[in-house]
């Protein structure tokens, strides 16, 4: 569990942002960077009904041609992936990572990431995949990866910017408390001012929860501003992000209470689709 792994599915602006955040994370964590491209078999080999009046010889000839086309296509896609990884490595070098490792795998993205899970300290993925395809693998598989992986994930969006203030969405659950401990013990966000947000009624209980969580972070050297606001979780989070100039949102991937309701099911996708800043999901 010692590598920052960046998923690259095509080399566009999204991939550049993924590379930049992954390189920054690698330097913050002092962990090696691995650039990963998974060549999925999303398009099945060409098939056709070659029965009927077509002779046996003709059918065999057509099948042979289709097989050759599939083989050529596979070679081209593999080479395209190598070129993308080369560009990603060049980008990482420009960001200060002299020896980024590259890896191209074949098969299902989720299965491959799961097999690498023990080596992952942080997984970095773009919110969207290839701009040329509406069903690009990174975008379409993102929620599945979130639900499957038991490692921290940084989901990037927009342009790269070194975070100058981050916000933790805190609900007092065990998952949220664990997230606080993870932030406190990690060098990833050290030195960056933190806003600690809880959404709910103005009660002594919630103030105590905020105080306890803030104390844990402050003992680890963080500058913390506790904030308690009432309202709908998603609206309050978005308002605070805009009002306070937040550059990075941190939250437990699954907790309890209202923030858990906000993250489960299609609302996870809603959060990621509408967020204008990167989201760090912790487990």
PDB file of C-alpha atoms in Angstrom:
ATOM      1  CA  UNK A   1       0.000   0.000   0.000  1.00  0.00           C
ATOM      2  CA  UNK A   2       2.683   2.469  -1.024  1.00  0.00           C
ATOM      3  CA  UNK A   3       1.948   3.816  -4.507  1.00  0.00           C
ATOM      4  CA  UNK A   4       0.006   6.696  -5.959  1.00  0.00           C
ATOM      5  CA  UNK A   5      -1.745   5.193  -8.986  1.00  0.00           C
ATOM      6  CA  UNK A   6      -3.146   7.438 -11.707  1.00  0.00           C
ATOM      7  CA  UNK A   7      -5.688   5.983 -14.145  1.00  0.00           C
ATOM      8  CA  UNK A   8      -5.233   7.209 -17.709  1.00  0.00           C
ATOM      9  CA  UNK A   9      -7.782   6.244 -20.377  1.00  0.00           C
ATOM     10  CA  UNK A  10      -6.892   8.806 -23.035  1.00  0.00           C
ATOM     11  CA  UNK A  11      -4.519  11.727 -23.094  1.00  0.00           C
ATOM     12  CA  UNK A  12      -6.705  14.820 -23.071  1.00  0.00           C
ATOM     13  CA  UNK A  13      -7.087  17.697 -20.604  1.00  0.00           C
ATOM     14  CA  UNK A  14      -8.698  15.377 -18.044  1.00  0.00           C
ATOM     15  CA  UNK A  15      -5.659  13.096 -18.179  1.00  0.00           C
ATOM     16  CA  UNK A  16      -3.325  16.074 -17.809  1.00  0.00           C
ATOM     17  CA  UNK A  17      -5.177  17.097 -14.660  1.00  0.00           C
ATOM     18  CA  UNK A  18      -5.023  13.536 -13.337  1.00  0.00           C
ATOM     19  CA  UNK A  19      -1.265  13.468 -13.965  1.00  0.00           C
ATOM     20  CA  UNK A  20      -0.767  16.832 -12.245  1.00  0.00           C
ATOM     21  CA  UNK A  21      -2.736  15.860  -9.140  1.00  0.00           C
ATOM     22  CA  UNK A  22      -1.102  12.443  -9.031  1.00  0.00           C
ATOM     23  CA  UNK A  23       2.372  13.990  -9.273  1.00  0.00           C
ATOM     24  CA  UNK A  24       1.529  16.498  -6.530  1.00  0.00           C
ATOM     25  CA  UNK A  25       0.136  13.711  -4.331  1.00  0.00           C
ATOM     26  CA  UNK A  26       3.199  11.557  -4.968  1.00  0.00           C
ATOM     27  CA  UNK A  27       5.459  14.362  -3.806  1.00  0.00           C
ATOM     28  CA  UNK A  28       3.312  15.165  -0.763  1.00  0.00           C
ATOM     29  CA  UNK A  29       3.178  11.523   0.295  1.00  0.00           C
ATOM     30  CA  UNK A  30       6.746  10.761  -0.822  1.00  0.00           C
ATOM     31  CA  UNK A  31       5.330   7.694  -2.547  1.00  0.00           C
ATOM     32  CA  UNK A  32       6.198   6.307  -5.992  1.00  0.00           C
ATOM     33  CA  UNK A  33       3.890   7.176  -8.891  1.00  0.00           C
ATOM     34  CA  UNK A  34       2.398   4.539 -11.189  1.00  0.00           C
ATOM     35  CA  UNK A  35       0.604   5.583 -14.387  1.00  0.00           C
ATOM     36  CA  UNK A  36      -1.961   2.943 -15.309  1.00  0.00           C
ATOM     37  CA  UNK A  37      -3.798   2.294 -18.558  1.00  0.00           C
ATOM     38  CA  UNK A  38      -6.282  -0.573 -18.762  1.00  0.00           C
ATOM     39  CA  UNK A  39      -7.122  -1.761 -22.259  1.00  0.00           C
ATOM     40  CA  UNK A  40     -10.677  -2.993 -21.918  1.00  0.00           C
ATOM     41  CA  UNK A  41     -12.462  -5.213 -24.417  1.00  0.00           C
ATOM     42  CA  UNK A  42     -15.460  -2.916 -24.608  1.00  0.00           C
ATOM     43  CA  UNK A  43     -16.062  -3.655 -28.254  1.00  0.00           C
ATOM     44  CA  UNK A  44     -16.670  -7.294 -29.044  1.00  0.00           C
ATOM     45  CA  UNK A  45     -15.122  -8.812 -32.168  1.00  0.00           C
ATOM     46  CA  UNK A  46     -17.190  -8.342 -35.273  1.00  0.00           C
ATOM     47  CA  UNK A  47     -19.841 -10.990 -35.599  1.00  0.00           C
ATOM     48  CA  UNK A  48     -22.252 -11.841 -38.344  1.00  0.00           C
ATOM     49  CA  UNK A  49     -24.677 -14.547 -39.293  1.00  0.00           C
ATOM     50  CA  UNK A  50     -22.738 -16.422 -41.934  1.00  0.00           C
ATOM     51  CA  UNK A  51     -25.225 -19.243 -42.341  1.00  0.00           C
ATOM     52  CA  UNK A  52     -27.811 -19.589 -45.075  1.00  0.00           C
ATOM     53  CA  UNK A  53     -26.824 -19.929 -48.697  1.00  0.00           C
ATOM     54  CA  UNK A  54     -23.223 -18.799 -48.226  1.00  0.00           C
ATOM     55  CA  UNK A  55     -20.878 -21.610 -48.997  1.00  0.00           C
ATOM     56  CA  UNK A  56     -18.566 -23.119 -46.427  1.00  0.00           C
ATOM     57  CA  UNK A  57     -15.459 -21.746 -48.128  1.00  0.00           C
ATOM     58  CA  UNK A  58     -16.865 -18.244 -48.232  1.00  0.00           C
ATOM     59  CA  UNK A  59     -17.851 -18.367 -44.566  1.00  0.00           C
ATOM     60  CA  UNK A  60     -14.365 -19.490 -43.554  1.00  0.00           C
ATOM     61  CA  UNK A  61     -12.820 -16.735 -45.671  1.00  0.00           C
ATOM     62  CA  UNK A  62     -15.003 -14.036 -44.063  1.00  0.00           C
ATOM     63  CA  UNK A  63     -14.302 -15.339 -40.569  1.00  0.00           C
ATOM     64  CA  UNK A  64     -10.594 -15.279 -41.303  1.00  0.00           C
ATOM     65  CA  UNK A  65     -10.799 -11.657 -42.503  1.00  0.00           C
ATOM     66  CA  UNK A  66     -12.790 -10.633 -39.424  1.00  0.00           C
ATOM     67  CA  UNK A  67     -10.231 -12.314 -37.187  1.00  0.00           C
ATOM     68  CA  UNK A  68      -7.406 -10.444 -38.908  1.00  0.00           C
ATOM     69  CA  UNK A  69      -9.229  -7.122 -38.507  1.00  0.00           C
ATOM     70  CA  UNK A  70      -9.764  -7.787 -34.800  1.00  0.00           C
ATOM     71  CA  UNK A  71      -6.081  -8.613 -34.387  1.00  0.00           C
ATOM     72  CA  UNK A  72      -5.030  -5.428 -36.183  1.00  0.00           C
ATOM     73  CA  UNK A  73      -7.414  -3.352 -34.087  1.00  0.00           C
ATOM     74  CA  UNK A  74      -6.079  -4.876 -30.865  1.00  0.00           C
ATOM     75  CA  UNK A  75      -2.505  -4.033 -31.884  1.00  0.00           C
ATOM     76  CA  UNK A  76      -3.465  -0.432 -32.699  1.00  0.00           C
ATOM     77  CA  UNK A  77      -5.268   0.038 -29.390  1.00  0.00           C
ATOM     78  CA  UNK A  78      -2.305  -1.410 -27.507  1.00  0.00           C
ATOM     79  CA  UNK A  79       0.089   0.940 -29.277  1.00  0.00           C
ATOM     80  CA  UNK A  80      -2.247   3.879 -28.662  1.00  0.00           C
ATOM     81  CA  UNK A  81      -2.192   3.040 -24.955  1.00  0.00           C
ATOM     82  CA  UNK A  82       1.600   2.972 -24.945  1.00  0.00           C
ATOM     83  CA  UNK A  83       1.682   6.410 -26.563  1.00  0.00           C
ATOM     84  CA  UNK A  84      -0.751   7.764 -23.959  1.00  0.00           C
ATOM     85  CA  UNK A  85       1.351   6.396 -21.131  1.00  0.00           C
ATOM     86  CA  UNK A  86       4.465   7.925 -22.696  1.00  0.00           C
ATOM     87  CA  UNK A  87       2.747  11.324 -22.800  1.00  0.00           C
ATOM     88  CA  UNK A  88       1.545  10.885 -19.225  1.00  0.00           C
ATOM     89  CA  UNK A  89       5.056  10.048 -18.064  1.00  0.00           C
ATOM     90  CA  UNK A  90       6.367  13.144 -19.851  1.00  0.00           C
ATOM     91  CA  UNK A  91       3.742  15.244 -18.074  1.00  0.00           C
ATOM     92  CA  UNK A  92       4.680  13.746 -14.714  1.00  0.00           C
ATOM     93  CA  UNK A  93       8.350  14.531 -15.410  1.00  0.00           C
ATOM     94  CA  UNK A  94       7.401  18.147 -16.085  1.00  0.00           C
ATOM     95  CA  UNK A  95       5.656  18.101 -12.694  1.00  0.00           C
ATOM     96  CA  UNK A  96       8.848  16.963 -10.990  1.00  0.00           C
ATOM     97  CA  UNK A  97       8.489  13.153 -10.984  1.00  0.00           C
ATOM     98  CA  UNK A  98      11.662  11.899 -12.609  1.00  0.00           C
ATOM     99  CA  UNK A  99      10.900   8.172 -12.547  1.00  0.00           C
ATOM    100  CA  UNK A 100       7.186   7.528 -12.877  1.00  0.00           C
ATOM    101  CA  UNK A 101       6.367   3.878 -13.562  1.00  0.00           C
ATOM    102  CA  UNK A 102       3.955   2.963 -16.363  1.00  0.00           C
ATOM    103  CA  UNK A 103       1.755  -0.118 -16.603  1.00  0.00           C
ATOM    104  CA  UNK A 104      -0.624  -1.295 -19.320  1.00  0.00           C
ATOM    105  CA  UNK A 105      -3.078  -4.046 -18.436  1.00  0.00           C
ATOM    106  CA  UNK A 106      -5.798  -5.864 -20.354  1.00  0.00           C
ATOM    107  CA  UNK A 107      -9.297  -6.779 -19.250  1.00  0.00           C
ATOM    108  CA  UNK A 108     -11.846  -5.286 -16.885  1.00  0.00           C
ATOM    109  CA  UNK A 109     -10.877  -1.989 -15.231  1.00  0.00           C
ATOM    110  CA  UNK A 110     -12.511  -2.824 -11.893  1.00  0.00           C
ATOM    111  CA  UNK A 111     -10.916  -6.268 -11.715  1.00  0.00           C
ATOM    112  CA  UNK A 112      -7.462  -4.908 -12.524  1.00  0.00           C
ATOM    113  CA  UNK A 113      -7.693  -2.114  -9.959  1.00  0.00           C
ATOM    114  CA  UNK A 114      -8.916  -4.603  -7.360  1.00  0.00           C
ATOM    115  CA  UNK A 115      -5.883  -6.808  -8.029  1.00  0.00           C
ATOM    116  CA  UNK A 116      -3.631  -3.792  -7.475  1.00  0.00           C
ATOM    117  CA  UNK A 117      -5.471  -2.698  -4.327  1.00  0.00           C
ATOM    118  CA  UNK A 118      -2.807  -3.831  -1.860  1.00  0.00           C
ATOM    119  CA  UNK A 119      -0.273  -1.548  -3.595  1.00  0.00           C
ATOM    120  CA  UNK A 120      -2.526   1.527  -3.654  1.00  0.00           C
ATOM    121  CA  UNK A 121      -1.914   4.324  -1.207  1.00  0.00           C
ATOM    122  CA  UNK A 122      -3.981   6.748  -3.259  1.00  0.00           C
ATOM    123  CA  UNK A 123      -5.898   6.209  -6.505  1.00  0.00           C
ATOM    124  CA  UNK A 124      -6.299   9.260  -8.736  1.00  0.00           C
ATOM    125  CA  UNK A 125      -9.022   9.268 -11.409  1.00  0.00           C
ATOM    126  CA  UNK A 126     -10.658  11.894 -13.564  1.00  0.00           C
ATOM    127  CA  UNK A 127     -14.348  12.560 -13.095  1.00  0.00           C
ATOM    128  CA  UNK A 128     -14.821  12.131 -16.819  1.00  0.00           C
ATOM    129  CA  UNK A 129     -13.025   9.887 -19.248  1.00  0.00           C
ATOM    130  CA  UNK A 130     -12.355  10.450 -22.911  1.00  0.00           C
ATOM    131  CA  UNK A 131     -14.153  13.478 -24.343  1.00  0.00           C
ATOM    132  CA  UNK A 132     -14.589  11.610 -27.603  1.00  0.00           C
ATOM    133  CA  UNK A 133     -16.846   8.945 -26.067  1.00  0.00           C
ATOM    134  CA  UNK A 134     -19.791   9.597 -23.781  1.00  0.00           C
ATOM    135  CA  UNK A 135     -19.337   6.154 -22.201  1.00  0.00           C
ATOM    136  CA  UNK A 136     -15.582   6.393 -21.661  1.00  0.00           C
ATOM    137  CA  UNK A 137     -14.363   3.851 -19.149  1.00  0.00           C
ATOM    138  CA  UNK A 138     -13.143   6.229 -16.441  1.00  0.00           C
ATOM    139  CA  UNK A 139     -16.366   8.221 -16.364  1.00  0.00           C
ATOM    140  CA  UNK A 140     -18.742   5.295 -16.632  1.00  0.00           C
ATOM    141  CA  UNK A 141     -16.845   3.115 -14.146  1.00  0.00           C
ATOM    142  CA  UNK A 142     -16.157   5.768 -11.525  1.00  0.00           C
ATOM    143  CA  UNK A 143     -19.030   4.930  -9.178  1.00  0.00           C
ATOM    144  CA  UNK A 144     -18.243   1.213  -9.413  1.00  0.00           C
ATOM    145  CA  UNK A 145     -14.628   1.879  -8.490  1.00  0.00           C
ATOM    146  CA  UNK A 146     -15.735   4.002  -5.526  1.00  0.00           C
ATOM    147  CA  UNK A 147     -17.962   1.224  -4.245  1.00  0.00           C
ATOM    148  CA  UNK A 148     -15.401  -1.533  -4.860  1.00  0.00           C
ATOM    149  CA  UNK A 149     -12.092  -0.035  -3.779  1.00  0.00           C
ATOM    150  CA  UNK A 150     -11.193   0.192  -0.090  1.00  0.00           C
ATOM    151  CA  UNK A 151      -8.445   2.741  -0.578  1.00  0.00           C
ATOM    152  CA  UNK A 152      -8.420   6.554  -0.645  1.00  0.00           C
ATOM    153  CA  UNK A 153      -9.473   8.047  -3.977  1.00  0.00           C
ATOM    154  CA  UNK A 154      -8.813  11.504  -5.376  1.00  0.00           C
ATOM    155  CA  UNK A 155     -11.321  12.399  -8.078  1.00  0.00           C
ATOM    156  CA  UNK A 156     -10.117  15.287 -10.215  1.00  0.00           C
ATOM    157  CA  UNK A 157     -12.043  17.895 -12.148  1.00  0.00           C
ATOM    158  CA  UNK A 158     -11.150  21.014 -14.132  1.00  0.00           C
ATOM    159  CA  UNK A 159      -7.667  22.483 -14.071  1.00  0.00           C
ATOM    160  CA  UNK A 160      -4.938  21.499 -11.650  1.00  0.00           C
ATOM    161  CA  UNK A 161      -4.374  23.853  -8.748  1.00  0.00           C
ATOM    162  CA  UNK A 162      -2.365  23.180  -5.619  1.00  0.00           C
ATOM    163  CA  UNK A 163      -4.990  23.227  -2.842  1.00  0.00           C
ATOM    164  CA  UNK A 164      -4.771  26.315  -0.636  1.00  0.00           C
ATOM    165  CA  UNK A 165      -7.755  25.435   1.581  1.00  0.00           C
ATOM    166  CA  UNK A 166      -9.576  22.146   1.965  1.00  0.00           C
ATOM    167  CA  UNK A 167     -12.878  21.264   3.595  1.00  0.00           C
ATOM    168  CA  UNK A 168     -13.902  18.088   5.414  1.00  0.00           C
ATOM    169  CA  UNK A 169     -17.606  17.228   5.356  1.00  0.00           C
ATOM    170  CA  UNK A 170     -18.040  15.724   8.811  1.00  0.00           C
ATOM    171  CA  UNK A 171     -21.126  13.956  10.191  1.00  0.00           C
ATOM    172  CA  UNK A 172     -19.765  12.402  13.386  1.00  0.00           C
ATOM    173  CA  UNK A 173     -20.088   8.842  12.094  1.00  0.00           C
ATOM    174  CA  UNK A 174     -17.407   6.199  12.615  1.00  0.00           C
ATOM    175  CA  UNK A 175     -16.452   6.520   8.949  1.00  0.00           C
ATOM    176  CA  UNK A 176     -16.121  10.297   9.328  1.00  0.00           C
ATOM    177  CA  UNK A 177     -14.034   9.904  12.487  1.00  0.00           C
ATOM    178  CA  UNK A 178     -11.763   7.502  10.652  1.00  0.00           C
ATOM    179  CA  UNK A 179     -11.430  10.046   7.851  1.00  0.00           C
ATOM    180  CA  UNK A 180     -10.348  12.668  10.395  1.00  0.00           C
ATOM    181  CA  UNK A 181      -7.697  10.288  11.729  1.00  0.00           C
ATOM    182  CA  UNK A 182      -6.482   9.546   8.202  1.00  0.00           C
ATOM    183  CA  UNK A 183      -6.133  13.245   7.359  1.00  0.00           C
ATOM    184  CA  UNK A 184      -4.389  13.915  10.675  1.00  0.00           C
ATOM    185  CA  UNK A 185      -1.848  11.125  10.201  1.00  0.00           C
ATOM    186  CA  UNK A 186      -1.115  11.746   6.510  1.00  0.00           C
ATOM    187  CA  UNK A 187       1.340  14.253   5.019  1.00  0.00           C
ATOM    188  CA  UNK A 188      -0.919  14.764   1.977  1.00  0.00           C
ATOM    189  CA  UNK A 189      -2.684  17.901   3.261  1.00  0.00           C
ATOM    190  CA  UNK A 190      -0.226  19.033   5.934  1.00  0.00           C
ATOM    191  CA  UNK A 191       0.223  22.813   6.013  1.00  0.00           C
ATOM    192  CA  UNK A 192      -3.067  23.517   4.236  1.00  0.00           C
ATOM    193  CA  UNK A 193      -5.793  25.342   6.247  1.00  0.00           C
ATOM    194  CA  UNK A 194      -8.855  23.194   6.926  1.00  0.00           C
ATOM    195  CA  UNK A 195     -12.551  24.038   7.161  1.00  0.00           C
ATOM    196  CA  UNK A 196     -14.418  21.413   9.158  1.00  0.00           C
ATOM    197  CA  UNK A 197     -18.085  21.427   8.137  1.00  0.00           C
ATOM    198  CA  UNK A 198     -21.023  19.738   9.835  1.00  0.00           C
ATOM    199  CA  UNK A 199     -24.535  20.088   8.439  1.00  0.00           C
ATOM    200  CA  UNK A 200     -27.346  19.972  10.983  1.00  0.00           C
ATOM    201  CA  UNK A 201     -29.188  21.828  13.746  1.00  0.00           C
ATOM    202  CA  UNK A 202     -27.314  24.128  16.128  1.00  0.00           C
ATOM    203  CA  UNK A 203     -27.105  21.763  19.093  1.00  0.00           C
ATOM    204  CA  UNK A 204     -24.576  21.212  21.868  1.00  0.00           C
ATOM    205  CA  UNK A 205     -24.060  17.658  20.656  1.00  0.00           C
ATOM    206  CA  UNK A 206     -22.983  18.729  17.172  1.00  0.00           C
ATOM    207  CA  UNK A 207     -20.772  21.465  18.595  1.00  0.00           C
ATOM    208  CA  UNK A 208     -19.062  18.877  20.783  1.00  0.00           C
ATOM    209  CA  UNK A 209     -18.539  16.576  17.789  1.00  0.00           C
ATOM    210  CA  UNK A 210     -16.995  19.438  15.839  1.00  0.00           C
ATOM    211  CA  UNK A 211     -14.784  20.404  18.771  1.00  0.00           C
ATOM    212  CA  UNK A 212     -13.511  16.850  19.188  1.00  0.00           C
ATOM    213  CA  UNK A 213     -12.737  16.427  15.476  1.00  0.00           C
ATOM    214  CA  UNK A 214     -11.089  19.850  15.267  1.00  0.00           C
ATOM    215  CA  UNK A 215      -8.959  18.989  18.282  1.00  0.00           C
ATOM    216  CA  UNK A 216      -7.667  15.833  16.591  1.00  0.00           C
ATOM    217  CA  UNK A 217      -6.609  17.834  13.539  1.00  0.00           C
ATOM    218  CA  UNK A 218      -5.106  20.676  15.555  1.00  0.00           C
ATOM    219  CA  UNK A 219      -2.965  18.231  17.552  1.00  0.00           C
ATOM    220  CA  UNK A 220      -1.590  17.064  14.208  1.00  0.00           C
ATOM    221  CA  UNK A 221      -0.631  20.628  13.314  1.00  0.00           C
ATOM    222  CA  UNK A 222      -3.589  21.692  11.179  1.00  0.00           C
ATOM    223  CA  UNK A 223      -5.174  25.141  11.253  1.00  0.00           C
ATOM    224  CA  UNK A 224      -8.901  24.355  11.585  1.00  0.00           C
ATOM    225  CA  UNK A 225     -12.041  26.465  11.220  1.00  0.00           C
ATOM    226  CA  UNK A 226     -15.135  24.593  12.482  1.00  0.00           C
ATOM    227  CA  UNK A 227     -18.400  25.453  10.713  1.00  0.00           C
ATOM    228  CA  UNK A 228     -21.918  24.284  11.668  1.00  0.00           C
ATOM    229  CA  UNK A 229     -24.752  25.051   9.258  1.00  0.00           C
ATOM    230  CA  UNK A 230     -28.305  23.874   8.846  1.00  0.00           C
ATOM    231  CA  UNK A 231     -29.875  22.950   5.526  1.00  0.00           C
ATOM    232  CA  UNK A 232     -29.673  20.413   2.743  1.00  0.00           C
ATOM    233  CA  UNK A 233     -26.299  18.700   2.728  1.00  0.00           C
ATOM    234  CA  UNK A 234     -25.528  19.155  -0.961  1.00  0.00           C
ATOM    235  CA  UNK A 235     -26.602  22.799  -1.021  1.00  0.00           C
ATOM    236  CA  UNK A 236     -24.680  23.668   2.141  1.00  0.00           C
ATOM    237  CA  UNK A 237     -21.521  21.966   0.881  1.00  0.00           C
ATOM    238  CA  UNK A 238     -21.693  23.813  -2.441  1.00  0.00           C
ATOM    239  CA  UNK A 239     -22.378  27.129  -0.717  1.00  0.00           C
ATOM    240  CA  UNK A 240     -19.407  26.726   1.632  1.00  0.00           C
ATOM    241  CA  UNK A 241     -17.119  25.709  -1.214  1.00  0.00           C
ATOM    242  CA  UNK A 242     -18.013  28.888  -3.097  1.00  0.00           C
ATOM    243  CA  UNK A 243     -18.072  31.264  -0.117  1.00  0.00           C
ATOM    244  CA  UNK A 244     -14.886  30.068   1.572  1.00  0.00           C
ATOM    245  CA  UNK A 245     -12.725  29.508  -1.492  1.00  0.00           C
ATOM    246  CA  UNK A 246     -12.356  25.764  -0.930  1.00  0.00           C
ATOM    247  CA  UNK A 247     -10.017  23.986  -3.363  1.00  0.00           C
ATOM    248  CA  UNK A 248     -10.529  20.368  -2.239  1.00  0.00           C
ATOM    249  CA  UNK A 249     -13.448  18.534  -0.618  1.00  0.00           C
ATOM    250  CA  UNK A 250     -12.687  15.632   1.732  1.00  0.00           C
ATOM    251  CA  UNK A 251     -15.246  13.155   2.990  1.00  0.00           C
ATOM    252  CA  UNK A 252     -15.705   9.561   4.016  1.00  0.00           C
ATOM    253  CA  UNK A 253     -16.847   7.413   1.118  1.00  0.00           C
ATOM    254  CA  UNK A 254     -19.661   6.023   3.234  1.00  0.00           C
ATOM    255  CA  UNK A 255     -20.769   7.185   6.634  1.00  0.00           C
ATOM    256  CA  UNK A 256     -24.064   7.433   8.417  1.00  0.00           C
ATOM    257  CA  UNK A 257     -26.707  10.085   8.942  1.00  0.00           C
ATOM    258  CA  UNK A 258     -27.628  12.637   6.294  1.00  0.00           C
ATOM    259  CA  UNK A 259     -24.238  12.800   4.597  1.00  0.00           C
ATOM    260  CA  UNK A 260     -24.422   9.021   4.131  1.00  0.00           C
ATOM    261  CA  UNK A 261     -27.836   9.426   2.486  1.00  0.00           C
ATOM    262  CA  UNK A 262     -26.313  12.033   0.224  1.00  0.00           C
ATOM    263  CA  UNK A 263     -23.520   9.714  -0.886  1.00  0.00           C
ATOM    264  CA  UNK A 264     -25.418   6.486  -1.450  1.00  0.00           C
ATOM    265  CA  UNK A 265     -26.773   5.504  -4.861  1.00  0.00           C
ATOM    266  CA  UNK A 266     -27.272   7.991  -7.648  1.00  0.00           C
ATOM    267  CA  UNK A 267     -26.482  10.919  -5.336  1.00  0.00           C
ATOM    268  CA  UNK A 268     -22.820   9.887  -5.415  1.00  0.00           C
ATOM    269  CA  UNK A 269     -22.819  10.543  -9.132  1.00  0.00           C
ATOM    270  CA  UNK A 270     -24.730  13.778  -8.545  1.00  0.00           C
ATOM    271  CA  UNK A 271     -22.089  15.019  -6.122  1.00  0.00           C
ATOM    272  CA  UNK A 272     -19.250  14.258  -8.491  1.00  0.00           C
ATOM    273  CA  UNK A 273     -21.036  15.634 -11.543  1.00  0.00           C
ATOM    274  CA  UNK A 274     -21.754  18.987  -9.919  1.00  0.00           C
ATOM    275  CA  UNK A 275     -18.574  19.473  -7.938  1.00  0.00           C
ATOM    276  CA  UNK A 276     -16.291  22.149  -9.329  1.00  0.00           C
ATOM    277  CA  UNK A 277     -13.373  21.050  -7.193  1.00  0.00           C
ATOM    278  CA  UNK A 278     -11.557  17.728  -6.661  1.00  0.00           C
ATOM    279  CA  UNK A 279     -13.036  15.303  -4.130  1.00  0.00           C
ATOM    280  CA  UNK A 280     -10.909  13.128  -1.844  1.00  0.00           C
ATOM    281  CA  UNK A 281     -12.892  10.088  -0.684  1.00  0.00           C
ATOM    282  CA  UNK A 282     -11.564   8.255   2.373  1.00  0.00           C
ATOM    283  CA  UNK A 283     -12.505   4.895   3.870  1.00  0.00           C
TER     284      UNK A 283
END
